[in-house]
Amino acid sequence: QRYRLENYKYQNPGTAPPLRSVIRHPLSGLSSALSLCYRTSEAGLLVSKQANDCQISPMSSEEGLSSTITDWLFINSWWLLLPFIMLLVVAAFIVAFVLLLYMISPLISPKPLKLNGAHVVVTGGSSGIGKSIAVECYRQGAFITLVARDEAKLLQAKKEVEKFAINDKQVVLCISVDVSSDYSQVESVIKQAQEKLGPVDMLVNCAGLAISGKFEDVEVDRFKKLMEVNYLGSVYPTRAVITTMKERRMGRIMFVSSQAGQIGLFGYTAYSPSKFALRGLAESLQMEIKPYNIYVTVAYPPDTETPGLAEENKTKPLETKLISETSGVCQPDQVAKIIVRDAVQGNFNSSVGPDGYMLSALTCGMSPVTSITEGLQQIVTMGLFRTIALFYLGSFDSIVRRCMIQREQSKAADKRE
């Protein structure tokens, strides 16, 4: 461009060159914009690009340069702001979409079950979480059938539950049977309960047993026992009520699992599989019975202050104790309120506390979702919770490693003595 300008001035002295002879591609960049301004050595004229054509205006080079740069920045600033504008549009769309889902979520979620006057069967209802669930349902006006093996504990539990009656019509029925031994017996007692208190509206499978210990230290028959009590002890009662629920096209079925049914932990090689099995049963069953307006809930309570936990702690390995302490111990009444609320609403997952919520989101996988809101929360929080979980797993591995080193050092010290 400089060569063209000098050549033109040499051939045509005293005249300003036309703009097209100087600029090949106007406004092709900042250099092109600056090249619009030049000063002839003879006339001191400034050539600047106007709205529709090019004119010669007598102004200083500084003013022309400033005006040209301003025009160039004004034109190109829109391109600089375009990504931010698009980002705002996308954010607004996401917010509107989420609000729409919140609005239509109640239309998709199942209608809550009314416990007032409903018949609730609770297996394992003589103590612990089962008894607290019976109390919570009784507070809301339900008729209760308590099922357990120990008749003396059943009668004691009945007295405690009856203290929370809200009307004179409520009844607490006690049935002594081992729900894990013989299906025909379970079917028979469920039939008796329905004849006395009406069809079962909600079944709570809470009968369970916990055994902890290293894999090689647990007796082989204990693996079988845990599967019978924790898994088959839920299969048999569910099998006994499912036909009536389908005929009535309504009902709730609850499986009380454990956080050890979401994550395998040291010392639970016999216990965790029996609780994991409930998840598979619940998912398959929910797909079968959802068209009949029957909803399944799987509860994953943490360590809860119950007689069962006290018995388990007697043989619990040190590693298991240290890992379990990271989530604390809950009270059965607190756990029961959350579980009953989720079962009434038809939620598939029921968790307790921040740790429980995180585990449920991390392990949701292909589990059913009865609320769009719940599904969105799982999608949004999955990455963050996975990051946090990695730190937890690292901490658990560190606990196991330290205990192993301490144990080996202790053995070496004993040998030296």
GROMACS .gro file of C-alpha atoms in nm:
model
  417
    1GLN     CA    1   0.000   0.000   0.000
    2ARG     CA    2   0.286   0.237   0.083
    3TYR     CA    3   0.445   0.154  -0.252
    4ARG     CA    4   0.121   0.233  -0.434
    5LEU     CA    5   0.087   0.565  -0.251
    6GLU     CA    6   0.442   0.679  -0.328
    7ASN     CA    7   0.413   0.568  -0.691
    8TYR     CA    8   0.088   0.759  -0.737
    9LYS     CA    9   0.232   1.078  -0.582
   10TYR     CA   10   0.534   1.051  -0.812
   11GLN     CA   11   0.320   1.021  -1.123
   12ASN     CA   12   0.046   1.272  -1.013
   13PRO     CA   13   0.205   1.541  -0.799
   14GLY     CA   14  -0.030   1.764  -0.598
   15THR     CA   15  -0.335   1.535  -0.612
   16ALA     CA   16  -0.475   1.293  -0.356
   17PRO     CA   17  -0.486   0.930  -0.470
   18PRO     CA   18  -0.822   0.751  -0.493
   19LEU     CA   19  -0.902   0.525  -0.198
   20ARG     CA   20  -0.925   0.204  -0.407
   21SER     CA   21  -0.566   0.251  -0.525
   22VAL     CA   22  -0.447   0.245  -0.166
   23ILE     CA   23  -0.679  -0.003   0.012
   24ARG     CA   24  -0.748  -0.338  -0.147
   25HIS     CA   25  -0.978  -0.478   0.126
   26PRO     CA   26  -1.138  -0.202   0.337
   27LEU     CA   27  -1.218  -0.285   0.702
   28SER     CA   28  -1.051  -0.625   0.673
   29GLY     CA   29  -0.889  -0.568   1.012
   30LEU     CA   30  -0.750  -0.301   1.237
   31SER     CA   31  -0.458  -0.240   0.999
   32SER     CA   32  -0.704  -0.180   0.717
   33ALA     CA   33  -0.896   0.067   0.930
   34LEU     CA   34  -0.581   0.256   1.021
   35SER     CA   35  -0.471   0.263   0.659
   36LEU     CA   36  -0.782   0.465   0.573
   37CYS     CA   37  -0.606   0.761   0.729
   38TYR     CA   38  -0.300   0.907   0.563
   39ARG     CA   39  -0.149   1.245   0.514
   40THR     CA   40  -0.018   1.379   0.187
   41SER     CA   41   0.302   1.570   0.207
   42GLU     CA   42   0.174   1.859  -0.012
   43ALA     CA   43  -0.191   1.926   0.096
   44GLY     CA   44  -0.208   1.783   0.448
   45LEU     CA   45  -0.541   1.628   0.366
   46LEU     CA   46  -0.704   1.335   0.550
   47VAL     CA   47  -0.890   1.069   0.362
   48SER     CA   48  -1.158   0.899   0.575
   49LYS     CA   49  -1.434   0.655   0.494
   50GLN     CA   50  -1.778   0.807   0.548
   51ALA     CA   51  -2.121   0.643   0.560
   52ASN     CA   52  -2.159   0.564   0.190
   53ASP     CA   53  -1.853   0.689   0.006
   54CYS     CA   54  -1.511   0.829   0.064
   55GLN     CA   55  -1.454   1.203   0.103
   56ILE     CA   56  -1.157   1.429   0.163
   57SER     CA   57  -1.198   1.623   0.490
   58PRO     CA   58  -0.955   1.877   0.625
   59MET     CA   59  -0.889   1.751   0.978
   60SER     CA   60  -0.586   1.654   1.179
   61SER     CA   61  -0.442   1.304   1.153
   62GLU     CA   62  -0.496   1.244   1.527
   63GLU     CA   63  -0.868   1.320   1.506
   64GLY     CA   64  -0.912   1.102   1.199
   65LEU     CA   65  -0.725   0.816   1.355
   66SER     CA   66  -0.935   0.833   1.673
   67SER     CA   67  -1.260   0.849   1.476
   68THR     CA   68  -1.164   0.555   1.258
   69ILE     CA   69  -1.060   0.339   1.553
   70THR     CA   70  -1.389   0.421   1.730
   71ASP     CA   71  -1.589   0.322   1.422
   72TRP     CA   72  -1.393  -0.002   1.390
   73LEU     CA   73  -1.440  -0.092   1.758
   74PHE     CA   74  -1.812  -0.015   1.737
   75ILE     CA   75  -1.854  -0.248   1.440
   76ASN     CA   76  -1.646  -0.531   1.584
   77SER     CA   77  -1.767  -0.505   1.946
   78TRP     CA   78  -2.086  -0.691   1.855
   79TRP     CA   79  -1.882  -0.992   1.753
   80LEU     CA   80  -1.696  -0.980   2.083
   81LEU     CA   81  -2.023  -0.972   2.280
   82LEU     CA   82  -2.190  -1.247   2.079
   83PRO     CA   83  -2.058  -1.539   2.293
   84PHE     CA   84  -2.179  -1.371   2.612
   85ILE     CA   85  -2.521  -1.307   2.458
   86MET     CA   86  -2.547  -1.670   2.351
   87LEU     CA   87  -2.444  -1.784   2.699
   88LEU     CA   88  -2.718  -1.572   2.856
   89VAL     CA   89  -2.976  -1.713   2.616
   90VAL     CA   90  -2.873  -2.072   2.698
   91ALA     CA   91  -2.881  -2.000   3.073
   92ALA     CA   92  -3.228  -1.848   3.044
   93PHE     CA   93  -3.348  -2.152   2.849
   94ILE     CA   94  -3.212  -2.391   3.113
   95VAL     CA   95  -3.376  -2.196   3.396
   96ALA     CA   96  -3.709  -2.192   3.213
   97PHE     CA   97  -3.681  -2.566   3.141
   98VAL     CA   98  -3.608  -2.648   3.507
   99LEU     CA   99  -3.901  -2.434   3.624
  100LEU     CA  100  -4.128  -2.612   3.378
  101LEU     CA  101  -4.017  -2.951   3.511
  102TYR     CA  102  -4.083  -2.839   3.867
  103MET     CA  103  -4.433  -2.737   3.762
  104ILE     CA  104  -4.520  -3.063   3.585
  105SER     CA  105  -4.341  -3.292   3.834
  106PRO     CA  106  -4.648  -3.331   4.061
  107LEU     CA  107  -4.845  -3.450   3.757
  108ILE     CA  108  -4.596  -3.734   3.699
  109SER     CA  109  -4.532  -3.838   4.062
  110PRO     CA  110  -4.769  -4.094   4.217
  111LYS     CA  111  -5.044  -3.978   4.448
  112PRO     CA  112  -4.947  -4.006   4.816
  113LEU     CA  113  -5.095  -4.297   5.009
  114LYS     CA  114  -5.323  -4.197   5.293
  115LEU     CA  115  -5.226  -4.387   5.606
  116ASN     CA  116  -5.538  -4.293   5.802
  117GLY     CA  117  -5.739  -4.617   5.807
  118ALA     CA  118  -5.482  -4.807   5.601
  119HIS     CA  119  -5.356  -5.154   5.693
  120VAL     CA  120  -4.977  -5.161   5.737
  121VAL     CA  121  -4.786  -5.487   5.790
  122VAL     CA  122  -4.441  -5.452   5.945
  123THR     CA  123  -4.207  -5.752   5.955
  124GLY     CA  124  -3.934  -5.729   6.214
  125GLY     CA  125  -4.166  -5.494   6.400
  126SER     CA  126  -4.083  -5.604   6.756
  127SER     CA  127  -3.780  -5.374   6.791
  128GLY     CA  128  -3.550  -5.124   6.624
  129ILE     CA  129  -3.643  -4.949   6.303
  130GLY     CA  130  -3.940  -5.179   6.242
  131LYS     CA  131  -4.105  -5.083   6.569
  132SER     CA  132  -4.039  -4.713   6.506
  133ILE     CA  133  -4.198  -4.742   6.161
  134ALA     CA  134  -4.504  -4.905   6.319
  135VAL     CA  135  -4.527  -4.617   6.567
  136GLU     CA  136  -4.497  -4.356   6.292
  137CYS     CA  137  -4.773  -4.519   6.084
  138TYR     CA  138  -4.992  -4.559   6.393
  139ARG     CA  139  -4.952  -4.189   6.464
  140GLN     CA  140  -5.109  -4.123   6.127
  141GLY     CA  141  -5.413  -4.342   6.191
  142ALA     CA  142  -5.305  -4.674   6.037
  143PHE     CA  143  -5.400  -5.024   6.149
  144ILE     CA  144  -5.083  -5.220   6.227
  145THR     CA  145  -4.986  -5.585   6.200
  146LEU     CA  146  -4.657  -5.661   6.372
  147VAL     CA  147  -4.473  -5.972   6.253
  148ALA     CA  148  -4.169  -6.116   6.430
  149ARG     CA  149  -4.033  -6.439   6.581
  150ASP     CA  150  -4.020  -6.346   6.951
  151GLU     CA  151  -4.375  -6.339   7.087
  152ALA     CA  152  -4.274  -6.173   7.414
  153LYS     CA  153  -4.108  -5.885   7.231
  154LEU     CA  154  -4.410  -5.857   7.005
  155LEU     CA  155  -4.647  -5.809   7.297
  156GLN     CA  156  -4.416  -5.548   7.448
  157ALA     CA  157  -4.394  -5.365   7.118
  158LYS     CA  158  -4.772  -5.373   7.082
  159LYS     CA  159  -4.812  -5.192   7.414
  160GLU     CA  160  -4.564  -4.925   7.309
  161VAL     CA  161  -4.727  -4.870   6.971
  162GLU     CA  162  -5.079  -4.846   7.114
  163LYS     CA  163  -4.976  -4.541   7.319
  164PHE     CA  164  -4.975  -4.334   7.001
  165ALA     CA  165  -5.332  -4.403   6.887
  166ILE     CA  166  -5.525  -4.107   6.745
  167ASN     CA  167  -5.868  -4.274   6.756
  168ASP     CA  168  -6.045  -4.561   6.929
  169LYS     CA  169  -6.085  -4.768   6.613
  170GLN     CA  170  -5.716  -4.836   6.559
  171VAL     CA  171  -5.590  -5.190   6.618
  172VAL     CA  172  -5.246  -5.345   6.660
  173LEU     CA  173  -5.230  -5.712   6.564
  174CYS     CA  174  -4.934  -5.934   6.659
  175ILE     CA  175  -4.830  -6.246   6.466
  176SER     CA  176  -4.535  -6.463   6.564
  177VAL     CA  177  -4.369  -6.633   6.264
  178ASP     CA  178  -4.026  -6.668   6.104
  179VAL     CA  179  -4.068  -6.494   5.769
  180SER     CA  180  -3.752  -6.655   5.628
  181SER     CA  181  -3.822  -7.024   5.692
  182ASP     CA  182  -4.142  -7.140   5.522
  183TYR     CA  183  -4.339  -6.949   5.258
  184SER     CA  184  -4.662  -7.138   5.327
  185GLN     CA  185  -4.659  -7.022   5.690
  186VAL     CA  186  -4.596  -6.663   5.588
  187GLU     CA  187  -4.876  -6.676   5.333
  188SER     CA  188  -5.109  -6.817   5.596
  189VAL     CA  189  -5.043  -6.549   5.858
  190ILE     CA  190  -5.073  -6.269   5.601
  191LYS     CA  191  -5.408  -6.411   5.499
  192GLN     CA  192  -5.519  -6.411   5.864
  193ALA     CA  193  -5.412  -6.050   5.905
  194GLN     CA  194  -5.606  -5.943   5.597
  195GLU     CA  195  -5.918  -6.122   5.720
  196LYS     CA  196  -5.904  -5.928   6.047
  197LEU     CA  197  -5.783  -5.583   5.937
  198GLY     CA  198  -5.857  -5.579   5.566
  199PRO     CA  199  -5.630  -5.585   5.258
  200VAL     CA  200  -5.271  -5.478   5.308
  201ASP     CA  201  -5.213  -5.123   5.186
  202MET     CA  202  -4.846  -5.106   5.277
  203LEU     CA  203  -4.595  -5.382   5.349
  204VAL     CA  204  -4.275  -5.295   5.535
  205ASN     CA  205  -4.004  -5.561   5.502
  206CYS     CA  206  -3.782  -5.478   5.798
  207ALA     CA  207  -3.682  -5.821   5.928
  208GLY     CA  208  -3.307  -5.845   5.910
  209LEU     CA  209  -2.984  -5.970   6.063
  210ALA     CA  210  -2.634  -5.820   6.059
  211ILE     CA  211  -2.309  -6.013   6.093
  212SER     CA  212  -1.966  -5.858   6.043
  213GLY     CA  213  -1.623  -6.012   6.022
  214LYS     CA  214  -1.340  -6.084   5.784
  215PHE     CA  215  -1.431  -6.303   5.492
  216GLU     CA  216  -1.221  -6.600   5.608
  217ASP     CA  217  -1.343  -6.565   5.966
  218VAL     CA  218  -1.716  -6.583   5.888
  219GLU     CA  219  -1.855  -6.935   5.903
  220VAL     CA  220  -1.994  -7.062   5.574
  221ASP     CA  221  -2.342  -7.128   5.712
  222ARG     CA  222  -2.367  -6.761   5.818
  223PHE     CA  223  -2.362  -6.657   5.453
  224LYS     CA  224  -2.663  -6.876   5.392
  225LYS     CA  225  -2.839  -6.753   5.705
  226LEU     CA  226  -2.803  -6.388   5.607
  227MET     CA  227  -2.942  -6.452   5.260
  228GLU     CA  228  -3.239  -6.634   5.408
  229VAL     CA  229  -3.324  -6.365   5.663
  230ASN     CA  230  -3.235  -6.048   5.472
  231TYR     CA  231  -3.342  -6.156   5.123
  232LEU     CA  232  -3.592  -6.441   5.142
  233GLY     CA  233  -3.738  -6.283   5.457
  234SER     CA  234  -3.848  -5.999   5.226
  235VAL     CA  235  -3.940  -6.213   4.927
  236TYR     CA  236  -4.193  -6.430   5.112
  237PRO     CA  237  -4.412  -6.153   5.265
  238THR     CA  238  -4.403  -5.958   4.939
  239ARG     CA  239  -4.511  -6.265   4.745
  240ALA     CA  240  -4.800  -6.313   4.990
  241VAL     CA  241  -4.949  -5.963   4.942
  242ILE     CA  242  -4.875  -5.886   4.578
  243THR     CA  243  -5.179  -6.059   4.430
  244THR     CA  244  -5.427  -5.866   4.642
  245MET     CA  245  -5.251  -5.537   4.571
  246LYS     CA  246  -5.270  -5.601   4.197
  247GLU     CA  247  -5.640  -5.676   4.220
  248ARG     CA  248  -5.701  -5.351   4.408
  249ARG     CA  249  -5.456  -5.160   4.185
  250MET     CA  250  -5.294  -4.982   4.476
  251GLY     CA  251  -5.031  -5.037   4.742
  252ARG     CA  252  -4.684  -4.970   4.872
  253ILE     CA  253  -4.401  -5.218   4.930
  254MET     CA  254  -4.098  -5.115   5.130
  255PHE     CA  255  -3.763  -5.292   5.158
  256VAL     CA  256  -3.536  -5.178   5.440
  257SER     CA  257  -3.184  -5.229   5.312
  258SER     CA  258  -2.874  -5.051   5.444
  259GLN     CA  259  -2.598  -4.819   5.333
  260ALA     CA  260  -2.397  -5.142   5.322
  261GLY     CA  261  -2.639  -5.236   5.044
  262GLN     CA  262  -2.507  -4.944   4.838
  263ILE     CA  263  -2.134  -4.979   4.898
  264GLY     CA  264  -1.932  -5.287   4.990
  265LEU     CA  265  -1.730  -5.226   5.307
  266PHE     CA  266  -1.462  -5.408   5.500
  267GLY     CA  267  -1.614  -5.675   5.723
  268TYR     CA  268  -1.947  -5.700   5.538
  269THR     CA  269  -1.868  -5.972   5.283
  270ALA     CA  270  -2.163  -6.174   5.416
  271TYR     CA  271  -2.398  -5.887   5.504
  272SER     CA  272  -2.361  -5.652   5.204
  273PRO     CA  273  -2.455  -5.908   4.934
  274SER     CA  274  -2.780  -5.990   5.115
  275LYS     CA  275  -2.871  -5.620   5.119
  276PHE     CA  276  -2.755  -5.559   4.762
  277ALA     CA  277  -2.993  -5.835   4.655
  278LEU     CA  278  -3.290  -5.631   4.778
  279ARG     CA  279  -3.202  -5.357   4.529
  280GLY     CA  280  -3.218  -5.597   4.236
  281LEU     CA  281  -3.546  -5.743   4.361
  282ALA     CA  282  -3.698  -5.399   4.409
  283GLU     CA  283  -3.600  -5.269   4.064
  284SER     CA  284  -3.735  -5.576   3.884
  285LEU     CA  285  -4.053  -5.582   4.089
  286GLN     CA  286  -4.119  -5.211   4.039
  287MET     CA  287  -4.115  -5.254   3.663
  288GLU     CA  288  -4.371  -5.534   3.690
  289ILE     CA  289  -4.617  -5.370   3.926
  290LYS     CA  290  -4.598  -5.003   3.833
  291PRO     CA  291  -4.884  -5.035   3.580
  292TYR     CA  292  -5.101  -5.151   3.874
  293ASN     CA  293  -5.033  -4.829   4.067
  294ILE     CA  294  -4.813  -5.014   4.318
  295TYR     CA  295  -4.486  -4.846   4.415
  296VAL     CA  296  -4.172  -4.987   4.572
  297THR     CA  297  -3.940  -4.805   4.811
  298VAL     CA  298  -3.589  -4.915   4.908
  299ALA     CA  299  -3.460  -4.755   5.228
  300TYR     CA  300  -3.087  -4.725   5.296
  301PRO     CA  301  -3.051  -4.625   5.661
  302PRO     CA  302  -2.707  -4.572   5.816
  303ASP     CA  303  -2.600  -4.726   6.146
  304THR     CA  304  -2.900  -4.683   6.376
  305GLU     CA  305  -2.910  -4.718   6.751
  306THR     CA  306  -3.097  -5.047   6.778
  307PRO     CA  307  -3.054  -5.378   6.965
  308GLY     CA  308  -2.932  -5.528   6.639
  309LEU     CA  309  -2.647  -5.276   6.612
  310ALA     CA  310  -2.545  -5.338   6.972
  311GLU     CA  311  -2.524  -5.711   6.901
  312GLU     CA  312  -2.331  -5.654   6.581
  313ASN     CA  313  -2.073  -5.432   6.753
  314LYS     CA  314  -1.967  -5.721   6.975
  315THR     CA  315  -1.786  -5.890   6.686
  316LYS     CA  316  -1.729  -5.597   6.449
  317PRO     CA  317  -1.367  -5.567   6.327
  318LEU     CA  318  -1.173  -5.251   6.413
  319GLU     CA  319  -1.159  -5.144   6.048
  320THR     CA  320  -1.536  -5.171   6.017
  321LYS     CA  321  -1.590  -4.967   6.333
  322LEU     CA  322  -1.359  -4.687   6.215
  323ILE     CA  323  -1.522  -4.673   5.871
  324SER     CA  324  -1.874  -4.678   6.017
  325GLU     CA  325  -1.792  -4.388   6.249
  326THR     CA  326  -1.749  -4.155   5.950
  327SER     CA  327  -2.129  -4.144   5.904
  328GLY     CA  328  -2.234  -4.146   6.271
  329VAL     CA  329  -2.527  -4.321   6.438
  330CYS     CA  330  -2.891  -4.220   6.386
  331GLN     CA  331  -3.194  -4.262   6.609
  332PRO     CA  332  -3.463  -4.509   6.495
  333ASP     CA  333  -3.746  -4.256   6.527
  334GLN     CA  334  -3.566  -4.014   6.297
  335VAL     CA  335  -3.500  -4.287   6.040
  336ALA     CA  336  -3.861  -4.412   6.058
  337LYS     CA  337  -4.009  -4.069   5.981
  338ILE     CA  338  -3.800  -4.033   5.667
  339ILE     CA  339  -3.869  -4.386   5.546
  340VAL     CA  340  -4.245  -4.362   5.600
  341ARG     CA  341  -4.260  -4.026   5.425
  342ASP     CA  342  -4.077  -4.159   5.119
  343ALA     CA  343  -4.289  -4.475   5.108
  344VAL     CA  344  -4.614  -4.277   5.128
  345GLN     CA  345  -4.499  -4.052   4.842
  346GLY     CA  346  -4.394  -4.351   4.632
  347ASN     CA  347  -4.024  -4.259   4.610
  348PHE     CA  348  -3.804  -4.548   4.501
  349ASN     CA  349  -3.498  -4.442   4.703
  350SER     CA  350  -3.511  -4.341   5.068
  351SER     CA  351  -3.193  -4.205   5.224
  352VAL     CA  352  -3.105  -4.050   5.558
  353GLY     CA  353  -2.865  -3.759   5.602
  354PRO     CA  354  -2.615  -3.596   5.362
  355ASP     CA  355  -2.405  -3.912   5.328
  356GLY     CA  356  -2.713  -4.116   5.245
  357TYR     CA  357  -2.827  -3.863   4.986
  358MET     CA  358  -2.485  -3.867   4.822
  359LEU     CA  359  -2.474  -4.247   4.812
  360SER     CA  360  -2.823  -4.266   4.662
  361ALA     CA  361  -2.729  -4.019   4.388
  362LEU     CA  362  -2.402  -4.200   4.315
  363THR     CA  363  -2.556  -4.547   4.300
  364CYS     CA  364  -2.887  -4.459   4.131
  365GLY     CA  365  -2.777  -4.615   3.801
  366MET     CA  366  -3.087  -4.739   3.616
  367SER     CA  367  -3.312  -4.730   3.922
  368PRO     CA  368  -3.668  -4.604   3.870
  369VAL     CA  369  -3.745  -4.236   3.915
  370THR     CA  370  -4.089  -4.119   4.027
  371SER     CA  371  -4.002  -3.748   4.021
  372ILE     CA  372  -3.842  -3.542   3.745
  373THR     CA  373  -3.694  -3.320   4.014
  374GLU     CA  374  -3.513  -3.618   4.165
  375GLY     CA  375  -3.377  -3.717   3.825
  376LEU     CA  376  -3.245  -3.366   3.758
  377GLN     CA  377  -3.078  -3.352   4.098
  378GLN     CA  378  -2.902  -3.681   4.027
  379ILE     CA  379  -2.778  -3.557   3.690
  380VAL     CA  380  -2.648  -3.228   3.828
  381THR     CA  381  -2.478  -3.367   4.139
  382MET     CA  382  -2.329  -3.689   3.998
  383GLY     CA  383  -1.988  -3.545   3.904
  384LEU     CA  384  -1.941  -3.355   4.229
  385PHE     CA  385  -2.046  -3.650   4.444
  386ARG     CA  386  -1.815  -3.885   4.256
  387THR     CA  387  -1.524  -3.652   4.333
  388ILE     CA  388  -1.615  -3.648   4.703
  389ALA     CA  389  -1.658  -4.026   4.701
  390LEU     CA  390  -1.302  -4.072   4.576
  391PHE     CA  391  -1.175  -3.897   4.888
  392TYR     CA  392  -1.396  -4.119   5.104
  393LEU     CA  393  -1.262  -4.433   4.936
  394GLY     CA  394  -0.907  -4.312   4.983
  395SER     CA  395  -0.979  -4.254   5.351
  396PHE     CA  396  -1.127  -4.604   5.390
  397ASP     CA  397  -0.824  -4.762   5.222
  398SER     CA  398  -0.598  -4.565   5.453
  399ILE     CA  399  -0.787  -4.693   5.759
  400VAL     CA  400  -0.754  -5.053   5.644
  401ARG     CA  401  -0.384  -5.011   5.570
  402ARG     CA  402  -0.307  -4.851   5.908
  403CYS     CA  403  -0.493  -5.125   6.093
  404MET     CA  404  -0.302  -5.391   5.901
  405ILE     CA  405   0.033  -5.228   5.985
  406GLN     CA  406  -0.060  -5.194   6.351
  407ARG     CA  407  -0.166  -5.557   6.363
  408GLU     CA  408   0.157  -5.675   6.203
  409GLN     CA  409   0.365  -5.461   6.437
  410SER     CA  410   0.176  -5.601   6.733
  411LYS     CA  411   0.240  -5.959   6.616
  412ALA     CA  412   0.609  -5.884   6.567
  413ALA     CA  413   0.631  -5.737   6.918
  414ASP     CA  414   0.463  -6.045   7.065
  415LYS     CA  415   0.711  -6.273   6.891
  416ARG     CA  416   1.008  -6.078   7.026
  417GLU     CA  417   0.873  -6.112   7.378
   0.00000   0.00000   0.00000
